[in-house]
Amino acid sequence: MVEPEERPSVAGQRLGAPESMGISTLEPGQRPPTMPPGRQVSIRVKMLDDTQEVFAVSQRAPGKVLFDLVCAHLNLIEGDYFSLEFQDQHKMTVWLDLLKPILKQIRRPKNTILRFVVKFFPPDHTQLLEELTRYLFALQIKHDLACGDLTCNESSAALLVSHIVQSEIGDFEEVQCKQHLLNNKYIPEQDALMDKIIEYHQKHVGQTPAESDYQLLEIARRLEMYGVRLHPAKDREGTKLSLAVAHSGVLVFQGHTKINAFNWSKVRKLSFKRKRFLIKLRPDLNSNCQDTLEFMMGSRDCCKVFWKICVEYHAFFRLFEEPKPKPKPVLFTRGSSFRFSGRTQRQVIDYVKDSEFKKVPFESQHTSPVSRSPQHSESPSAGQVMVNGQKQSLSLGQSPDGRQPSPLTSPLLTDAGFVRTDDEDEVRRKRFPADKAYFIAKELLTTERTYLKDLEVITSFQKSVGKDEAMPDSLRNLIFANFEPVYKFHETFLKDVDQRLAQWEGRSNAHIKGDYQRVGDVMLKNIQGLKLLTAHLQKHSEALLELEQTCRSSRRLEGLCRDFELQKVCYLPLNIFFLRPLHRLMHYKQILERLCKHYPPTHDDFRDSRAALADISEMVVQLHGTLIKMENFQKLLELKKDLTGVDNLAIPGREFIRLGCLSRLSGKGLQQRMFFLFNDVLMYTSRGMTASNQFKMHGQLPLYGMTIRESEDEWGVPHSFTLFGQRQSVVVAASSASEMEKWLEDIKMAIELADKCNDSSAEILSSSFTDSKSPEESSADQESEDDLSASRTSLERQTPHRGNTTVHVCWHRNSSVSMVDFSVALENQLSGNLLRKFKNSNGWQKLWVVFTNFSLFFYKTHQDEFPLASLPLLGYSITIPSESENIHKDYVFKLHFKSHVYYFRSESEYTFERWMEVIRSTTCSSSHIRSLSRKEPHVY
């Protein structure tokens, strides 16, 4: 389809994109759209890097076929932001209609060159999820600067060019920089700004091309002419004006100065009649503005071209999905049948997030390299697969097609190198006992193994960090004195349980089976020993508190803790491991409750099991209040790492309630935001583009005096509601009716609690934020271009941050979780061997699987020091396979999220039910009613 060139395009050189094989990345794994039959014609397309490509298409092909070929050639996923433009027979620049045949739009294809350009400019470039997309946007900015379409003052122009030069040649060297500027013209008056450009370039040392693109877009998006295409017009008095359209609505310019703007929320209808372009506004009692505005344009064609782009901008930024075509009238037609064709911005974002595991990895081949290669596991296990007819080695982190795994899945969840048929469990199943009590005891053994591994994380932390002088002796002694005895105790406990299971299974020399088919006696003996350690368990919360206080005052210790948390062995946030001993008490209680429920009162093991349950219940009641407080404190500390712009999140008295995604409705349309609900305030943030992927604070709404109202009818947005605070109001929309119900329930409960306290804490809260204003409401629009020179000259270079924390998973899967959900996920932990199968594979692979903190963690065996992979379960559904799926095995459950499907086999009916139970506890959110009940634990 594409005529080969001797050299790849600049985009290909910069991003190291693989040679195009004619497969569109818009739908990974599928071929480009079927070409209609007929004679083919050659169409020339000029790319953003000024190279030209020739595409062969059928005479009957619609515009979409050509556009998809261009996107496939570029390996572009977010192609919906772009389009093809050309000059028609009237010398007007128009967009290629994707639904109409190409040759009905382009009369002389041999003499026409189409330009591939940006069509839709989002208000925030962080909404662009692909580096390739941001690079193409940077090329568009570079083009608009050079041709004078993007006007700005000298300071901003020099700063923009300095970032372009940094991206092109790397770090500053005076001779090289001057020579480059003499050979390349980026702005019309470049010579006069040479010194200022050099001055700015010196400040960008170490900045990679991707970071330079980021800064270029960050500066450009604040300029008044960013993404603006002027359409000449006149008002009723004949004054020369220009009209333009943006994500927010219709704009009016005089020269290059914006003099008016009509937000989409204020516009009722856009239409045109001959040369007149009409804007009908919604009635506003507080304004004297007329309800219909009229502008005269050069011709009817000019009016229609501008009206079409307005329709497309409104649909792309304001609608959730592509509008459906109108039914064709039977007799008469009235008005235009034109409609927006393609995915909306919301659909693009959702698609890219869902397709993250399918993206083709690339490496920048520039003087300042940015690594894009997947991080493979260190496991030596690797397979060989056929790629393009040749055998290639495949490491653990790669899929068979060489694509990069999603940050929300991980290497072992790819169908590569691990396919095997493993039916040895069938033999073992026949040999092992079938009694339910045996499988309850086996759950005790498997979870105890995981628990001991978790305690080893604390001992490893103590050995690696505790030796450093940054850790005070008091803290070192507090951790050692109170965790070491607990670890030693559970080493012995695990040996006792393992020995009893060996006797039960017949693996030992014991022949008197009746004496060993029980576990209550083992638990009673050890729980009585555990009661003697109650004082140590109470000290664990003190250790966590003192560690946090010391980290605040010691940057070195804080850095050491952060570095330790990045080690593979620390597969969860470090402070969760400090609470593991308290959670383990809950696990013992649940196991003993199931055992007592199973046994008849006459069973030999019933009496010991009931006595052990009474003892552990007493300990749970004694430590339950501490556990609730520390769970909340731990969650505040964890959220603090994911947020930026908050000085002190863990203030006394603050309780976390819910976090998750809502779309905020503003003048810029619906924008995805991450909301955090506490008992005193509702915060909303957006994900930053820093190396740590932290969420940036946008604003906060104190709950005292807040009211809430459903607003779907008022705004025409599904699942929307309005929050009325004392100082501002916010309109938000949930992703579904169930999500909206959860948020309304929790917010109303939080408001009631805040009102009962009868104490507005707005003044206290405002002091805990570095910036409580939203960008939409801040002075961003009034910011002078001179201030742009003070913009950050490089991205924040923070320590790499986990990309699969609960907050990030909620962001990617557009969901929410409550504090009750967190507590349930920690209490309902499970470990054991499972057989795993992919959707399209034949064999089953045996894995050691740990469920905790909303995720499944995968190991080869229970002896492994760290997990090989993980699967966050938020958003997943758990079901039983249907007959049509041809899974002819017992005790199989299915996990699926959109197109991702995994099958797991357990060894018995009991373990099957337990895995179904604990995973459902994650996938089915709890209500706040359980939150209240948790504060009053049941006493056995």
Short mmCIF file of N, CA, C and O in Angstrom, two decimals, residues 826-909:
data_model
loop_
_atom_site.label_atom_id
_atom_site.label_comp_id
_atom_site.label_asym_id
_atom_site.label_seq_id
_atom_site.Cartn_x
_atom_site.Cartn_y
_atom_site.Cartn_z
N LEU A 826 -8.01 -6.65 52.74
CA LEU A 826 -6.91 -7.04 53.62
C LEU A 826 -7.30 -8.20 54.53
O LEU A 826 -6.48 -9.04 54.88
N GLU A 827 -8.56 -8.23 54.93
CA GLU A 827 -9.02 -9.30 55.81
C GLU A 827 -9.24 -10.61 55.05
O GLU A 827 -9.05 -11.69 55.59
N ASN A 828 -9.67 -10.50 53.79
CA ASN A 828 -9.94 -11.69 52.98
C ASN A 828 -8.74 -12.04 52.12
O ASN A 828 -8.79 -11.95 50.90
N GLN A 829 -7.67 -12.45 52.76
CA GLN A 829 -6.48 -12.87 52.01
C GLN A 829 -6.53 -14.38 51.79
O GLN A 829 -7.13 -15.11 52.57
N LEU A 830 -5.88 -14.81 50.73
CA LEU A 830 -5.87 -16.23 50.42
C LEU A 830 -4.60 -16.56 49.64
O LEU A 830 -4.11 -15.74 48.87
N SER A 831 -4.08 -17.77 49.85
CA SER A 831 -2.88 -18.23 49.15
C SER A 831 -3.08 -19.68 48.77
O SER A 831 -3.84 -20.40 49.41
N GLY A 832 -2.36 -20.11 47.74
CA GLY A 832 -2.41 -21.51 47.37
C GLY A 832 -2.04 -21.73 45.93
O GLY A 832 -1.84 -20.79 45.16
N ASN A 833 -1.93 -23.00 45.56
CA ASN A 833 -1.63 -23.36 44.18
C ASN A 833 -2.89 -23.34 43.33
O ASN A 833 -3.94 -23.83 43.75
N LEU A 834 -2.77 -22.76 42.14
CA LEU A 834 -3.85 -22.77 41.15
C LEU A 834 -3.25 -23.12 39.80
O LEU A 834 -2.07 -22.86 39.54
N LEU A 835 -4.06 -23.71 38.95
CA LEU A 835 -3.68 -23.90 37.56
C LEU A 835 -4.30 -22.77 36.75
O LEU A 835 -5.48 -22.48 36.88
N ARG A 836 -3.46 -22.16 35.90
CA ARG A 836 -3.92 -21.00 35.13
C ARG A 836 -3.88 -21.30 33.63
O ARG A 836 -2.96 -21.93 33.13
N LYS A 837 -4.91 -20.86 32.91
CA LYS A 837 -4.99 -21.07 31.46
C LYS A 837 -5.43 -19.78 30.79
O LYS A 837 -6.29 -19.07 31.32
N PHE A 838 -4.85 -19.50 29.61
CA PHE A 838 -5.27 -18.35 28.84
C PHE A 838 -6.46 -18.70 27.95
O PHE A 838 -6.77 -19.88 27.74
N LYS A 839 -7.04 -17.67 27.40
CA LYS A 839 -8.24 -17.84 26.58
C LYS A 839 -7.99 -18.74 25.38
O LYS A 839 -8.81 -19.60 25.06
N ASN A 840 -6.84 -18.56 24.72
CA ASN A 840 -6.58 -19.28 23.47
C ASN A 840 -5.46 -20.31 23.60
O ASN A 840 -4.90 -20.73 22.59
N SER A 841 -5.11 -20.70 24.83
CA SER A 841 -4.05 -21.70 25.00
C SER A 841 -4.66 -23.04 25.38
O SER A 841 -5.82 -23.13 25.79
N ASN A 842 -3.86 -24.08 25.25
CA ASN A 842 -4.36 -25.43 25.52
C ASN A 842 -3.96 -25.95 26.89
O ASN A 842 -4.70 -26.67 27.53
N GLY A 843 -2.75 -25.62 27.34
CA GLY A 843 -2.23 -26.19 28.58
C GLY A 843 -2.56 -25.37 29.80
O GLY A 843 -2.91 -24.19 29.73
N TRP A 844 -2.43 -26.01 30.97
CA TRP A 844 -2.62 -25.35 32.26
C TRP A 844 -1.26 -25.21 32.92
O TRP A 844 -0.46 -26.15 32.93
N GLN A 845 -1.02 -24.07 33.52
CA GLN A 845 0.26 -23.81 34.19
C GLN A 845 0.03 -23.71 35.69
O GLN A 845 -0.86 -22.99 36.16
N LYS A 846 0.85 -24.43 36.45
CA LYS A 846 0.73 -24.43 37.90
C LYS A 846 1.47 -23.23 38.49
O LYS A 846 2.64 -23.01 38.20
N LEU A 847 0.79 -22.46 39.35
CA LEU A 847 1.36 -21.26 39.96
C LEU A 847 0.99 -21.20 41.43
O LEU A 847 -0.05 -21.72 41.85
N TRP A 848 1.86 -20.57 42.19
CA TRP A 848 1.52 -20.21 43.57
C TRP A 848 0.92 -18.81 43.52
O TRP A 848 1.55 -17.89 43.02
N VAL A 849 -0.30 -18.67 44.02
CA VAL A 849 -1.05 -17.43 43.86
C VAL A 849 -1.40 -16.86 45.23
O VAL A 849 -1.85 -17.60 46.13
N VAL A 850 -1.19 -15.57 45.39
CA VAL A 850 -1.53 -14.86 46.63
C VAL A 850 -2.54 -13.77 46.29
O VAL A 850 -2.30 -12.96 45.38
N PHE A 851 -3.64 -13.76 46.99
CA PHE A 851 -4.64 -12.70 46.82
C PHE A 851 -4.57 -11.75 48.01
O PHE A 851 -4.72 -12.16 49.16
N THR A 852 -4.32 -10.49 47.74
CA THR A 852 -4.35 -9.45 48.77
C THR A 852 -4.39 -8.08 48.10
O THR A 852 -3.93 -7.92 46.96
N ASN A 853 -4.94 -7.12 48.78
CA ASN A 853 -4.90 -5.72 48.33
C ASN A 853 -5.42 -5.55 46.90
O ASN A 853 -4.82 -4.88 46.08
N PHE A 854 -6.56 -6.19 46.60
CA PHE A 854 -7.25 -6.09 45.31
C PHE A 854 -6.49 -6.73 44.15
O PHE A 854 -6.82 -6.48 43.00
N SER A 855 -5.49 -7.54 44.43
CA SER A 855 -4.67 -8.07 43.34
C SER A 855 -4.35 -9.54 43.57
O SER A 855 -4.34 -10.03 44.71
N LEU A 856 -4.09 -10.24 42.46
CA LEU A 856 -3.50 -11.57 42.50
C LEU A 856 -2.02 -11.44 42.20
O LEU A 856 -1.63 -10.79 41.22
N PHE A 857 -1.19 -12.04 43.04
CA PHE A 857 0.26 -12.04 42.83
C PHE A 857 0.69 -13.47 42.51
O PHE A 857 0.28 -14.42 43.19
N PHE A 858 1.52 -13.62 41.47
CA PHE A 858 1.87 -14.94 40.95
C PHE A 858 3.34 -15.26 41.21
O PHE A 858 4.22 -14.45 40.95
N TYR A 859 3.55 -16.49 41.72
CA TYR A 859 4.88 -17.01 41.99
C TYR A 859 4.99 -18.39 41.33
O TYR A 859 3.97 -19.04 41.07
N LYS A 860 6.22 -18.82 41.08
CA LYS A 860 6.39 -20.19 40.61
C LYS A 860 6.08 -21.18 41.73
O LYS A 860 5.37 -22.15 41.54
N THR A 861 6.68 -20.93 42.92
CA THR A 861 6.43 -21.78 44.09
C THR A 861 6.31 -20.88 45.31
O THR A 861 6.64 -19.69 45.26
N HIS A 862 5.89 -21.45 46.40
CA HIS A 862 5.73 -20.65 47.62
C HIS A 862 7.06 -20.27 48.23
O HIS A 862 7.13 -19.40 49.11
N GLN A 863 8.16 -20.89 47.77
CA GLN A 863 9.48 -20.52 48.29
C GLN A 863 10.04 -19.25 47.65
O GLN A 863 11.03 -18.69 48.14
N ASP A 864 9.46 -18.79 46.55
CA ASP A 864 10.00 -17.62 45.85
C ASP A 864 10.01 -16.41 46.76
O ASP A 864 9.08 -16.19 47.56
N GLU A 865 11.04 -15.57 46.60
CA GLU A 865 11.20 -14.39 47.45
C GLU A 865 10.28 -13.25 47.03
O GLU A 865 9.91 -12.41 47.85
N PHE A 866 9.92 -13.18 45.76
CA PHE A 866 9.10 -12.07 45.29
C PHE A 866 8.22 -12.55 44.14
O PHE A 866 8.53 -13.54 43.47
N PRO A 867 7.10 -11.88 43.90
CA PRO A 867 6.20 -12.30 42.82
C PRO A 867 6.78 -12.01 41.44
O PRO A 867 7.51 -11.04 41.25
N LEU A 868 6.45 -12.88 40.49
CA LEU A 868 6.87 -12.67 39.11
C LEU A 868 5.91 -11.75 38.37
O LEU A 868 6.28 -11.13 37.38
N ALA A 869 4.68 -11.69 38.82
CA ALA A 869 3.67 -10.90 38.12
C ALA A 869 2.51 -10.62 39.04
O ALA A 869 2.39 -11.21 40.12
N SER A 870 1.66 -9.69 38.63
CA SER A 870 0.47 -9.38 39.42
C SER A 870 -0.67 -9.01 38.50
O SER A 870 -0.45 -8.59 37.35
N LEU A 871 -1.89 -9.18 38.98
CA LEU A 871 -3.08 -8.83 38.22
C LEU A 871 -4.04 -8.06 39.13
O LEU A 871 -4.71 -8.65 39.97
N PRO A 872 -4.13 -6.73 39.00
CA PRO A 872 -5.12 -5.97 39.77
C PRO A 872 -6.53 -6.37 39.32
O PRO A 872 -6.81 -6.44 38.12
N LEU A 873 -7.41 -6.62 40.28
CA LEU A 873 -8.73 -7.18 39.96
C LEU A 873 -9.85 -6.16 39.90
O LEU A 873 -10.97 -6.53 39.57
N LEU A 874 -9.58 -4.90 40.23
CA LEU A 874 -10.64 -3.90 40.17
C LEU A 874 -11.19 -3.83 38.76
O LEU A 874 -10.45 -3.70 37.79
N GLY A 875 -12.50 -3.92 38.64
CA GLY A 875 -13.13 -3.89 37.33
C GLY A 875 -13.35 -5.26 36.73
O GLY A 875 -14.15 -5.42 35.80
N TYR A 876 -12.66 -6.29 37.24
CA TYR A 876 -12.84 -7.64 36.71
C TYR A 876 -14.14 -8.26 37.23
O TYR A 876 -14.63 -7.91 38.31
N SER A 877 -14.66 -9.20 36.46
CA SER A 877 -15.81 -10.01 36.89
C SER A 877 -15.35 -11.45 37.05
O SER A 877 -14.47 -11.92 36.31
N ILE A 878 -15.93 -12.14 38.02
CA ILE A 878 -15.60 -13.54 38.24
C ILE A 878 -16.86 -14.37 38.00
O ILE A 878 -17.92 -14.09 38.58
N THR A 879 -16.76 -15.33 37.11
CA THR A 879 -17.89 -16.17 36.75
C THR A 879 -17.41 -17.61 36.58
O THR A 879 -16.23 -17.91 36.71
N ILE A 880 -18.37 -18.49 36.25
CA ILE A 880 -18.06 -19.88 35.93
C ILE A 880 -18.13 -20.03 34.42
O ILE A 880 -19.05 -19.50 33.78
N PRO A 881 -17.15 -20.68 33.78
CA PRO A 881 -17.16 -20.80 32.31
C PRO A 881 -18.44 -21.46 31.81
O PRO A 881 -18.99 -22.36 32.46
N SER A 882 -18.89 -21.02 30.65
CA SER A 882 -20.07 -21.62 30.03
C SER A 882 -19.67 -22.86 29.23
O SER A 882 -18.49 -23.11 28.99
N GLU A 883 -20.68 -23.62 28.80
CA GLU A 883 -20.41 -24.82 28.02
C GLU A 883 -19.68 -24.51 26.71
O GLU A 883 -18.83 -25.27 26.26
N SER A 884 -20.01 -23.36 26.12
CA SER A 884 -19.42 -23.00 24.82
C SER A 884 -17.92 -22.73 24.91
O SER A 884 -17.23 -22.71 23.89
N GLU A 885 -17.40 -22.53 26.12
CA GLU A 885 -15.97 -22.24 26.27
C GLU A 885 -15.11 -23.49 26.33
O GLU A 885 -13.88 -23.39 26.39
N ASN A 886 -15.75 -24.65 26.36
CA ASN A 886 -15.04 -25.94 26.27
C ASN A 886 -13.98 -26.11 27.34
O ASN A 886 -12.87 -26.58 27.07
N ILE A 887 -14.30 -25.72 28.56
CA ILE A 887 -13.40 -25.95 29.70
C ILE A 887 -13.94 -27.17 30.45
O ILE A 887 -14.77 -27.05 31.35
N HIS A 888 -13.50 -28.34 30.06
CA HIS A 888 -14.07 -29.58 30.61
C HIS A 888 -13.29 -30.03 31.83
O HIS A 888 -12.70 -31.12 31.87
N LYS A 889 -13.25 -29.18 32.85
CA LYS A 889 -12.56 -29.48 34.09
C LYS A 889 -13.43 -29.04 35.26
O LYS A 889 -14.29 -28.15 35.13
N ASP A 890 -13.20 -29.65 36.42
CA ASP A 890 -13.93 -29.27 37.63
C ASP A 890 -13.27 -28.08 38.32
O ASP A 890 -12.07 -27.85 38.18
N TYR A 891 -14.08 -27.36 39.08
CA TYR A 891 -13.59 -26.30 39.98
C TYR A 891 -12.81 -25.21 39.23
O TYR A 891 -11.73 -24.78 39.65
N VAL A 892 -13.36 -24.77 38.12
CA VAL A 892 -12.74 -23.73 37.31
C VAL A 892 -13.55 -22.44 37.43
O VAL A 892 -14.77 -22.45 37.33
N PHE A 893 -12.86 -21.32 37.68
CA PHE A 893 -13.52 -20.02 37.63
C PHE A 893 -12.83 -19.14 36.59
O PHE A 893 -11.67 -19.37 36.22
N LYS A 894 -13.56 -18.15 36.12
CA LYS A 894 -13.11 -17.31 35.00
C LYS A 894 -13.05 -15.86 35.45
O LYS A 894 -13.99 -15.34 36.05
N LEU A 895 -11.94 -15.21 35.17
CA LEU A 895 -11.78 -13.78 35.42
C LEU A 895 -11.78 -13.06 34.08
O LEU A 895 -11.01 -13.43 33.19
N HIS A 896 -12.60 -12.03 33.94
CA HIS A 896 -12.62 -11.31 32.66
C HIS A 896 -12.89 -9.83 32.87
O HIS A 896 -13.68 -9.43 33.72
N PHE A 897 -12.16 -9.03 32.10
CA PHE A 897 -12.32 -7.58 32.07
C PHE A 897 -12.18 -7.14 30.62
O PHE A 897 -11.11 -7.24 30.04
N LYS A 898 -13.31 -6.72 30.02
CA LYS A 898 -13.35 -6.37 28.60
C LYS A 898 -12.82 -7.56 27.79
O LYS A 898 -13.42 -8.62 27.82
N SER A 899 -11.69 -7.40 27.10
CA SER A 899 -11.20 -8.50 26.25
C SER A 899 -10.22 -9.42 26.98
O SER A 899 -9.75 -10.39 26.40
N HIS A 900 -9.91 -9.14 28.24
CA HIS A 900 -8.93 -9.94 28.99
C HIS A 900 -9.66 -11.09 29.69
O HIS A 900 -10.58 -10.85 30.48
N VAL A 901 -9.24 -12.33 29.43
CA VAL A 901 -9.89 -13.51 30.01
C VAL A 901 -8.82 -14.45 30.55
O VAL A 901 -7.84 -14.76 29.86
N TYR A 902 -9.01 -14.93 31.79
CA TYR A 902 -8.12 -15.91 32.40
C TYR A 902 -8.97 -16.97 33.09
O TYR A 902 -10.01 -16.66 33.68
N TYR A 903 -8.53 -18.23 33.01
CA TYR A 903 -9.20 -19.34 33.68
C TYR A 903 -8.27 -19.87 34.77
O TYR A 903 -7.07 -20.00 34.57
N PHE A 904 -8.86 -20.22 35.93
CA PHE A 904 -8.10 -20.77 37.05
C PHE A 904 -8.80 -22.02 37.57
O PHE A 904 -10.03 -22.03 37.73
N ARG A 905 -7.99 -23.05 37.86
CA ARG A 905 -8.51 -24.31 38.41
C ARG A 905 -8.02 -24.48 39.84
O ARG A 905 -6.83 -24.30 40.12
N SER A 906 -8.92 -24.85 40.72
CA SER A 906 -8.56 -25.15 42.10
C SER A 906 -8.67 -26.66 42.33
O SER A 906 -9.19 -27.39 41.48
N GLU A 907 -8.20 -27.11 43.50
CA GLU A 907 -8.05 -28.55 43.71
C GLU A 907 -9.27 -29.20 44.33
O GLU A 907 -9.36 -30.43 44.36
N SER A 908 -10.21 -28.40 44.87
CA SER A 908 -11.36 -29.00 45.54
C SER A 908 -12.53 -28.03 45.51
O SER A 908 -12.38 -26.86 45.17
N GLU A 909 -13.67 -28.55 45.87
CA GLU A 909 -14.87 -27.70 45.92
C GLU A 909 -14.71 -26.60 46.97
O GLU A 909 -15.10 -25.45 46.76
#
